[in-house]
Coordinates of C-alpha atoms and ligand atoms in Angstrom, one line a residue:
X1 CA 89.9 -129.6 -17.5
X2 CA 86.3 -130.4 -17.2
X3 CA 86.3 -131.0 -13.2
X4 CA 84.0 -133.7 -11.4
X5 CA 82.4 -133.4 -8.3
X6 CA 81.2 -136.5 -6.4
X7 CA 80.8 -135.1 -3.1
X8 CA 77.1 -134.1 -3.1
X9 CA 77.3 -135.4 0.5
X10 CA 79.1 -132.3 2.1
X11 CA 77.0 -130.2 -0.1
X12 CA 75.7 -130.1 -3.5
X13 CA 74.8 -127.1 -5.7
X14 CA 71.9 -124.9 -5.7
X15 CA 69.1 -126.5 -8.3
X16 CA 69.0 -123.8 -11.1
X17 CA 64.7 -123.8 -10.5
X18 CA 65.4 -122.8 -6.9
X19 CA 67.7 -120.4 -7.3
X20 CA 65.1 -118.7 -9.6
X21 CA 62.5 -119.2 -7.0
X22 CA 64.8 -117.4 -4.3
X23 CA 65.5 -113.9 -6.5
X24 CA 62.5 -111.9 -6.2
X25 CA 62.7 -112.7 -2.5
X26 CA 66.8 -111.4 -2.7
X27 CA 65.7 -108.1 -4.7
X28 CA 61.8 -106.8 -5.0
X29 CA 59.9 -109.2 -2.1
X30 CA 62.7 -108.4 0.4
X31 CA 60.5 -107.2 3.1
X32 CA 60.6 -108.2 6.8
X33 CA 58.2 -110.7 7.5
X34 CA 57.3 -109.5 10.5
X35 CA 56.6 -106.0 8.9
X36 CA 52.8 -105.4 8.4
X37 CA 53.2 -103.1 4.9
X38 CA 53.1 -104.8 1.5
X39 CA 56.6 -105.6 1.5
X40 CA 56.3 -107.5 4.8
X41 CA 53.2 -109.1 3.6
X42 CA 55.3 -110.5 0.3
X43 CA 57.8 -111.7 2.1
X44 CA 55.4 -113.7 4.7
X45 CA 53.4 -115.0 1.8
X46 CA 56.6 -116.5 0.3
X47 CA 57.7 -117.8 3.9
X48 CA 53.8 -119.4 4.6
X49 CA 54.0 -120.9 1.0
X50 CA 57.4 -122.4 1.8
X51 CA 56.6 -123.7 5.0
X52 CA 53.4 -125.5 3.6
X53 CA 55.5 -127.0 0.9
X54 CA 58.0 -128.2 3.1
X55 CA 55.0 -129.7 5.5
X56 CA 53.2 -131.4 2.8
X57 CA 56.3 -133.6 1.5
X58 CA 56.9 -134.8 5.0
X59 CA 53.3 -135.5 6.0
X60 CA 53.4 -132.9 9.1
X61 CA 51.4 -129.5 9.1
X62 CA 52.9 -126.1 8.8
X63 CA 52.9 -125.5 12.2
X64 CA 54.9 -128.4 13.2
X65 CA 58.3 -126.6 10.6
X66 CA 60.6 -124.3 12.3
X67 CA 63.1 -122.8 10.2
X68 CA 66.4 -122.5 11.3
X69 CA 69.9 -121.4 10.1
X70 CA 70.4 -125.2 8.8
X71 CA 71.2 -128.7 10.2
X72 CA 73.4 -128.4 12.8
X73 CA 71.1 -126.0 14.5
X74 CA 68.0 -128.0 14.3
X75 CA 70.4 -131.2 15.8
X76 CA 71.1 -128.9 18.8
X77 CA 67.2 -127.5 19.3
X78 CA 65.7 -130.8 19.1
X79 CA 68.3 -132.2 21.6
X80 CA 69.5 -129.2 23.9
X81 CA 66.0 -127.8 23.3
X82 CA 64.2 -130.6 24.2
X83 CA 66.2 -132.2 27.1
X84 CA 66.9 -128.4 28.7
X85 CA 62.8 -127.8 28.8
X86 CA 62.2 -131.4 30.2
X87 CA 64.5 -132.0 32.5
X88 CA 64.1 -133.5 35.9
X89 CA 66.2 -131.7 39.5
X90 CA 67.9 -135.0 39.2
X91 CA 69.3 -137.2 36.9
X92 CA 68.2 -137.5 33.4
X93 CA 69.2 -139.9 30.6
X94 CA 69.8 -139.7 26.3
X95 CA 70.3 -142.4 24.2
X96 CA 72.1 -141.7 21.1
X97 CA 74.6 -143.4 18.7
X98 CA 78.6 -143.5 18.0
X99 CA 78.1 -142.6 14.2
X100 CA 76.3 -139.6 14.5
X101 CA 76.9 -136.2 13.2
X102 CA 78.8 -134.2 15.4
X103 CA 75.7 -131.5 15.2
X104 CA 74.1 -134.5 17.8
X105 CA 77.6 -135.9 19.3
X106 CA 79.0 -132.9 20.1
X107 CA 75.3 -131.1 21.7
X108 CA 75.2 -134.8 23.9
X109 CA 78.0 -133.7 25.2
X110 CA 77.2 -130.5 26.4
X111 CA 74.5 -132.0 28.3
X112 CA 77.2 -134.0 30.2
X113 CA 78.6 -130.6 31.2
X114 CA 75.1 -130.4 31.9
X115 CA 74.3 -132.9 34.2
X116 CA 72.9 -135.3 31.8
X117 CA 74.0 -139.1 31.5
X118 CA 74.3 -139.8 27.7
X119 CA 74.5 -143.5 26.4
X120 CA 76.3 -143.3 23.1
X121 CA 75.7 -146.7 21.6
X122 CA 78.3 -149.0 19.5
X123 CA 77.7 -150.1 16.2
X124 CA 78.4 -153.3 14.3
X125 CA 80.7 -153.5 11.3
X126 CA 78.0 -152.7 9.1
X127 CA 77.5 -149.5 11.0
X128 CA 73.9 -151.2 12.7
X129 CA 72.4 -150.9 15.7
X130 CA 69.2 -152.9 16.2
X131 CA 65.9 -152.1 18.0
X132 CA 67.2 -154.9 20.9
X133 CA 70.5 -152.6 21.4
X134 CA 68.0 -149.5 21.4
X135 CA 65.4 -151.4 24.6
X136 CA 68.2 -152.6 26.8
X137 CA 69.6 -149.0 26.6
X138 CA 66.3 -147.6 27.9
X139 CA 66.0 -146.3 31.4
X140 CA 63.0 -144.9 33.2
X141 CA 64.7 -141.3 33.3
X142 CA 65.1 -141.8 29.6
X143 CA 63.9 -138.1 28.1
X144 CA 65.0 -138.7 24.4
X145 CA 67.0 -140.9 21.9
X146 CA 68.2 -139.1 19.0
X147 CA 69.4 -142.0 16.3
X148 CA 70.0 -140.4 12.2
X149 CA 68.3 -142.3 9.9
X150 CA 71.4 -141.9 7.1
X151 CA 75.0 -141.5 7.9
X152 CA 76.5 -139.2 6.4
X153 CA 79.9 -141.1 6.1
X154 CA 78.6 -144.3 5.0
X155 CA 74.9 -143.6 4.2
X156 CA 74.0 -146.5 5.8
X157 CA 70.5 -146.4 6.6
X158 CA 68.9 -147.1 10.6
X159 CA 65.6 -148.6 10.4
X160 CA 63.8 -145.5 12.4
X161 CA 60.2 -147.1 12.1
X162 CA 61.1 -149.8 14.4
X163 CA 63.4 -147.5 16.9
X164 CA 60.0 -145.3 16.8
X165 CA 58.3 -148.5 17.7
X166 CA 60.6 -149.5 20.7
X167 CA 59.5 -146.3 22.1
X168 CA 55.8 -146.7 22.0
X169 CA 55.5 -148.0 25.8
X170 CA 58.3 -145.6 26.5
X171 CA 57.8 -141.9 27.6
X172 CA 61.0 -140.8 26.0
X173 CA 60.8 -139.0 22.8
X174 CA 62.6 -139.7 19.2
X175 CA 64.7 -136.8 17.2
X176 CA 66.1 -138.2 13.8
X177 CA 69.1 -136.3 12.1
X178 CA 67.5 -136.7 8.4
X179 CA 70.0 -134.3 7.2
X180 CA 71.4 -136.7 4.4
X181 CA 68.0 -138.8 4.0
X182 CA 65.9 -136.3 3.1
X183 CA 65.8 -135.6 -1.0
X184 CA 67.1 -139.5 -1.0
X185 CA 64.5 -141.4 0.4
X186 CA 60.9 -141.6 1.4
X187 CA 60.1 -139.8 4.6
X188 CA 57.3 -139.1 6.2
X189 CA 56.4 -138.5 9.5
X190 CA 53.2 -139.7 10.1
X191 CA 54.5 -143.7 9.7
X192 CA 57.9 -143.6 10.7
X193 CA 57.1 -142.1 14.3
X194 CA 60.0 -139.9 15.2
X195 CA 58.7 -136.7 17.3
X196 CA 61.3 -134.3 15.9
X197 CA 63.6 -134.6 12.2
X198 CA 66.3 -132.2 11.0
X199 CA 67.1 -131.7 7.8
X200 CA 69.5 -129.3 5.8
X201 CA 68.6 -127.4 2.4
X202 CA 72.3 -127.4 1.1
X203 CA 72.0 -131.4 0.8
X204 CA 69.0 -131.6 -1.2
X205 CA 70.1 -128.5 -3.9
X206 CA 69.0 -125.7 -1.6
X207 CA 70.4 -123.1 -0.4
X208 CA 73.1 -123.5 2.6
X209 CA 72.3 -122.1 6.2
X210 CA 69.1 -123.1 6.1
X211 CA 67.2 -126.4 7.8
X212 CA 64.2 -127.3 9.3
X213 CA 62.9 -129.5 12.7
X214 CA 60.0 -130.8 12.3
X215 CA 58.3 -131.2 15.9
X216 CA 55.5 -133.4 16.7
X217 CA 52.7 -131.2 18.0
X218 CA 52.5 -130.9 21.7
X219 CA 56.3 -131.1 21.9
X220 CA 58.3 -128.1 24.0
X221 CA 61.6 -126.7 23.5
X222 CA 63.3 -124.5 25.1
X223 CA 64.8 -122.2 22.2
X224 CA 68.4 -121.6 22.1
X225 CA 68.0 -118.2 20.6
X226 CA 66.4 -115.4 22.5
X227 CA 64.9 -111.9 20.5
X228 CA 61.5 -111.9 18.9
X229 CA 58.8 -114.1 18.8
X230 CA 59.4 -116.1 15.2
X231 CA 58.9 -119.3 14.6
X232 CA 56.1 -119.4 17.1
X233 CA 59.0 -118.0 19.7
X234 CA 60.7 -121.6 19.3
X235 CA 63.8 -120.1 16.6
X236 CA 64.3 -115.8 17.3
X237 CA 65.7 -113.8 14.7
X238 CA 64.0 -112.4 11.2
X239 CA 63.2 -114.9 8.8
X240 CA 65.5 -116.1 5.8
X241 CA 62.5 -115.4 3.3
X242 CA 64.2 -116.4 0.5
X243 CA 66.4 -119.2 1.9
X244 CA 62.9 -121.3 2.9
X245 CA 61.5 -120.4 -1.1
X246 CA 64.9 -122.0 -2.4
X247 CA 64.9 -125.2 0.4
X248 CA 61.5 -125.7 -0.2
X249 CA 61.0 -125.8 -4.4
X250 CA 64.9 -127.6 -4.1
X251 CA 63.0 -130.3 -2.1
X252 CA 60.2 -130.4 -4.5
X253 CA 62.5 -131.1 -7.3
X254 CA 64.5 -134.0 -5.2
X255 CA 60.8 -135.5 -4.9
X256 CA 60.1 -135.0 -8.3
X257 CA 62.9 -137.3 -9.2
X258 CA 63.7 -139.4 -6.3
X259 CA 62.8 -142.7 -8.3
X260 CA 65.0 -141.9 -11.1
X261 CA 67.7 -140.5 -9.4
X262 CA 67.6 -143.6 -6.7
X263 CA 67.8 -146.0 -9.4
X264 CA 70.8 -144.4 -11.2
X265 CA 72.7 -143.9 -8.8
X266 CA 72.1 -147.8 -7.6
X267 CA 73.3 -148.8 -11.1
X268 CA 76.4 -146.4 -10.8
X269 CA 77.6 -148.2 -8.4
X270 CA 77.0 -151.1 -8.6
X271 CA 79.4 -149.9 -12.3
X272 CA 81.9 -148.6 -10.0
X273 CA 82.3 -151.4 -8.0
X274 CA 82.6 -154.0 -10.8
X275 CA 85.1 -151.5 -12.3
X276 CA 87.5 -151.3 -9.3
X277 CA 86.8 -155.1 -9.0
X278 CA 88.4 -155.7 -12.5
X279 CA 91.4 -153.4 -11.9
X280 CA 92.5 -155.9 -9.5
X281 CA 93.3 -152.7 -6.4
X282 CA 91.9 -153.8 -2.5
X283 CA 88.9 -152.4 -1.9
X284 CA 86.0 -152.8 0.4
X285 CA 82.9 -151.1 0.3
X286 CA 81.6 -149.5 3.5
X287 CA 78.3 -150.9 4.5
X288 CA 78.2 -153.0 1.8
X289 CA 75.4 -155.7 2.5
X290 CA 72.8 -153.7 4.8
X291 CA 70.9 -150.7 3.2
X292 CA 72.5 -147.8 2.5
X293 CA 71.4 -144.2 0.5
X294 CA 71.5 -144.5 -2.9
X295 CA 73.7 -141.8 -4.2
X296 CA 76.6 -142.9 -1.1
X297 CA 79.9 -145.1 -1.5
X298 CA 82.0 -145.5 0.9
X299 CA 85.3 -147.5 0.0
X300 CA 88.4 -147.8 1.7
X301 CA 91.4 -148.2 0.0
X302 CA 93.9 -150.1 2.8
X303 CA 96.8 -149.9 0.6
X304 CA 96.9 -146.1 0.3
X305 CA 97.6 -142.9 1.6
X306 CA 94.5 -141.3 1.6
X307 CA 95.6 -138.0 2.2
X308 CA 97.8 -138.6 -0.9
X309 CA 94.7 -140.6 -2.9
X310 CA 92.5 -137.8 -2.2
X311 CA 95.6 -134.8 -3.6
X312 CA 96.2 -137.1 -6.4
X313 CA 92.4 -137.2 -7.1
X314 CA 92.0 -134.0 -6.9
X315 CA 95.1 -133.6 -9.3
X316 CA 93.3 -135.6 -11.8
X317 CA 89.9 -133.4 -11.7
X318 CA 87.7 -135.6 -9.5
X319 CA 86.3 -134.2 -5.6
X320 CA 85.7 -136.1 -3.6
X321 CA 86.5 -136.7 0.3
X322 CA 87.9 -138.5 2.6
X323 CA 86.2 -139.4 6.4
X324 CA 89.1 -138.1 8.1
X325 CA 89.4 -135.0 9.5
X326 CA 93.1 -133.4 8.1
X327 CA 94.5 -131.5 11.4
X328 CA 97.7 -130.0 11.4
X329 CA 99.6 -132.3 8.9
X330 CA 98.4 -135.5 11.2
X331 CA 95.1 -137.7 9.8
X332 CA 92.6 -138.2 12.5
X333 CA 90.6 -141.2 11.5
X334 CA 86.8 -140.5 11.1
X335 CA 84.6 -141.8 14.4
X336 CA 82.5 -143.5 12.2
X337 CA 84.5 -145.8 10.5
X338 CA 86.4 -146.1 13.8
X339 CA 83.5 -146.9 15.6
X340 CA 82.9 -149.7 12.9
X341 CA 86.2 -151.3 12.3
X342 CA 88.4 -150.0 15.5
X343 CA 91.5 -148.2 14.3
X344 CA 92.3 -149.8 11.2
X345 CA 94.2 -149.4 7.9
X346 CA 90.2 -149.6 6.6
X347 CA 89.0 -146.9 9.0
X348 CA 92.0 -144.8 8.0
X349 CA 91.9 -144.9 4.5
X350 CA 88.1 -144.7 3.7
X351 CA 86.8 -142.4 0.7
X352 CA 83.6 -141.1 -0.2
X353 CA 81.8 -140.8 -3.2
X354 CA 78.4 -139.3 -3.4
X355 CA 76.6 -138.9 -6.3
X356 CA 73.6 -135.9 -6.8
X357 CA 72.2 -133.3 -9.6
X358 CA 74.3 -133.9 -12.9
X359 CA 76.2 -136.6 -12.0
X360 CA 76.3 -139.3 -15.2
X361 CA 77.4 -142.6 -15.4
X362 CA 80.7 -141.4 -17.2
X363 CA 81.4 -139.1 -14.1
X364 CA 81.5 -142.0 -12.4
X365 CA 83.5 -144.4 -14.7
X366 CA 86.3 -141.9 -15.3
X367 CA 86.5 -141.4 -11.0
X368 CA 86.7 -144.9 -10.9
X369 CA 89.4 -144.8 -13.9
X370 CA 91.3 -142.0 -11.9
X371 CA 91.4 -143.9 -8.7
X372 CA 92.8 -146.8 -10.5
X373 CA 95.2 -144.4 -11.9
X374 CA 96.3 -143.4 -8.8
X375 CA 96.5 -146.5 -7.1
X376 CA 98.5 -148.2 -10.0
X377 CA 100.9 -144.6 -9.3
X378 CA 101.4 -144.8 -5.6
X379 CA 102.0 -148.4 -6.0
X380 CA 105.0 -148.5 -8.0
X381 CA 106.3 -145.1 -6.4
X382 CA 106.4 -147.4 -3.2
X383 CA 108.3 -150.2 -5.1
Ligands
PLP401 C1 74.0 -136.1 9.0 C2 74.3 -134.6 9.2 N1 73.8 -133.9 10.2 C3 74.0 -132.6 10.3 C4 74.7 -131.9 9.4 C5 74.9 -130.5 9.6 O1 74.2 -129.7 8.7 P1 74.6 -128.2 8.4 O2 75.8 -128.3 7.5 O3 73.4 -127.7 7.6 O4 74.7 -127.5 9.6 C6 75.3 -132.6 8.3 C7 76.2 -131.9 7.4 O5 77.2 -132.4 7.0 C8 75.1 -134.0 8.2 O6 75.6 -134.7 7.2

């Protein structure tokens, strides 16, 4: 069975190119960075190349990258590092959002146990908040809002330029989770104003556990890491040589082809959508009519089963997931869509599709085939 895999979105394969940058760095360049011998000095050559790469497609300099072991932990340095260095004997106030990854959720938290008041914002049905919500959340002891600029549920998009904007009178600083934007859209951060982005090689055909926070010069962080001095003694512990040459050529391919790829994966959808429209099943597409990535679908089915759509999809060759978290026989329903549509049959029963290197429109026409398939099945097993 030739097996499809739309779910690029938890993580997507390792571009062939970048995997052939990352082997000499795996077997003859494998020196320690930090080592001064020729092996060492290889191996920082390949780490100061990557580095400059990776600064170049985001408009920052090198010195504003530091590596870490991927998304998740740049989400927590930008926010625990950040908010921990700046933080007054009393009080102290974050702004952040319901639909964010729990790499941000979950570290705003810990802040509570902290000490630290967090506002977690709502969002509408299109997964929005607007610059208004973001101002009447401010406080003076605001230290940071940390907003994503792509969900990585929906893919719905936040417009970050103008939540950088709300900030200019404000002393308060901006972190973006770009985790799912970057490799997908145009980002750079010397126009959209954020302070500190994170962002996550094994979404954009890199290698995983490895990311990136860019942070605006003049920013401080405590680390959360304590050992040796890398990363300019913000990120401790020897350098993933080859993992940076892999995120870094892997991002330079995304770039390459980010016009193509945006607009076929636009008119895949858009094919999907007519498709499942003509098969007559319920469906509503998350996020439909505000902007959203290109290579994300959301759809909830509120007839099924998902955890039964998903098996049955999976039965039938095509990956894909779901936005609820499967614990212990009982479906939890994904914050996201909760936080969207409260607890509904559409929050509960929500797939995603996400497109990314070799996906082709027949991939796509055959999932939407399958899930029609399916639907049609479950259907008249229920009769
Ligand atoms: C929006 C977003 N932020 C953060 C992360 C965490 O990245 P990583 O898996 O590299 O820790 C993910 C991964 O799913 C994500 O989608």
């Amino acid at each position: 069975m030739n097996r499809i895999y739309l779910d690029h979105a938890a993580t997507s394969p390792v571009h062939p190119e970048a995997a052939e940058a990352m082997r000499p760095y795996l077997t003859e360049m494998f020196g320690n960075p930090s080592s001064t011998h020729h092996f060492g000095r290889q191996s920082r050559s390949g780490l100061d190349r990557s580095r400059r790469s990776i600064a170049a497609a985001i408009g920052a300099a090198p010195e504003d990258i530091v590596f870490t072991g991927g998304g998740t932990e740049a989400d927590n340095l930008a926010v625990l590092g950040y908010v921990r260095h700046h933080r007054p004997k009393e009080g102290g106030h974050v702004i952040t959002c319901q639909t964010e990854h729990h790499g941000v959720l979950y570290a705003c938290r810990q802040l509570e146990r902290e000490g630290i008041e967090v506002t977690y914002l709502p969002v509408d049905e299109y997964g929005r908040i607007t610059p208004l919500d973001l101002q009447e959340a401010l406080r003076t002891d605001t230290l940071l809002v940390t907003l994503m600029t792509a969900n990585n549920e929906t893919g719905v998009v936040h417009p970050v330029e103008e939540f950088a904007a709300v900030l200019n009178d404000h002393p308060a600083v901006f972190h973006t989770d770009a985790v799912q934007a970057l490799g997908k859209m145009d980002i750079n951060v010397q126009t959209n104003g954020v302070d500190m982005l994170a962002a996550s090689a094994h979404k954009f055909n890199g290698p995983n556990g490895i990311g990136f926070l860019y942070v605006r010069p003049g920013i401080q962080l405590d680390p959360l890491l304590f050992g040796g001095q890398q990363e300019r003694g913000r990120r401790a512990g020897t350098e993933n040589t080859a993992g940076a040459v892999g995120m870094s050529r892997a991002l330079e391919l995304s770039l390459e082809h980010l016009q193509e790829r945006q607009e076929n994966f636009t008119g895949m959808k858009q094919k999907m959508s007519e498709q499942l429209q003509a098969s007559g099943i319920t469906f509503h597409v998350n996020g439909s009519g505000t902007s959203v990535l290109p290579n994300v679908m959301n759809i909830s089915f509120p007839d099924a089963d998902v955890e039964q759509l998903l098996m049955n999809l999976d039965i039938e060759g095509i990956a894909v997931s779901s936005g609820s978290a499967c614990t212990a026989g009982s479906v939890e329903p994904s914050h996201v869509l909760t936080a969207m549509f409260g607890d509904t049959p559409r929050s509960r029963a929500a797939v995603r599709f996400s497109f990314g290197l070799g996906t082709e429109p027949a991939h796509v026409e055959k999932a939407a085939e399958a899930v029609v398939r399916v639907m049609d099945r479950m259907k008249a097993a229920k009769l």
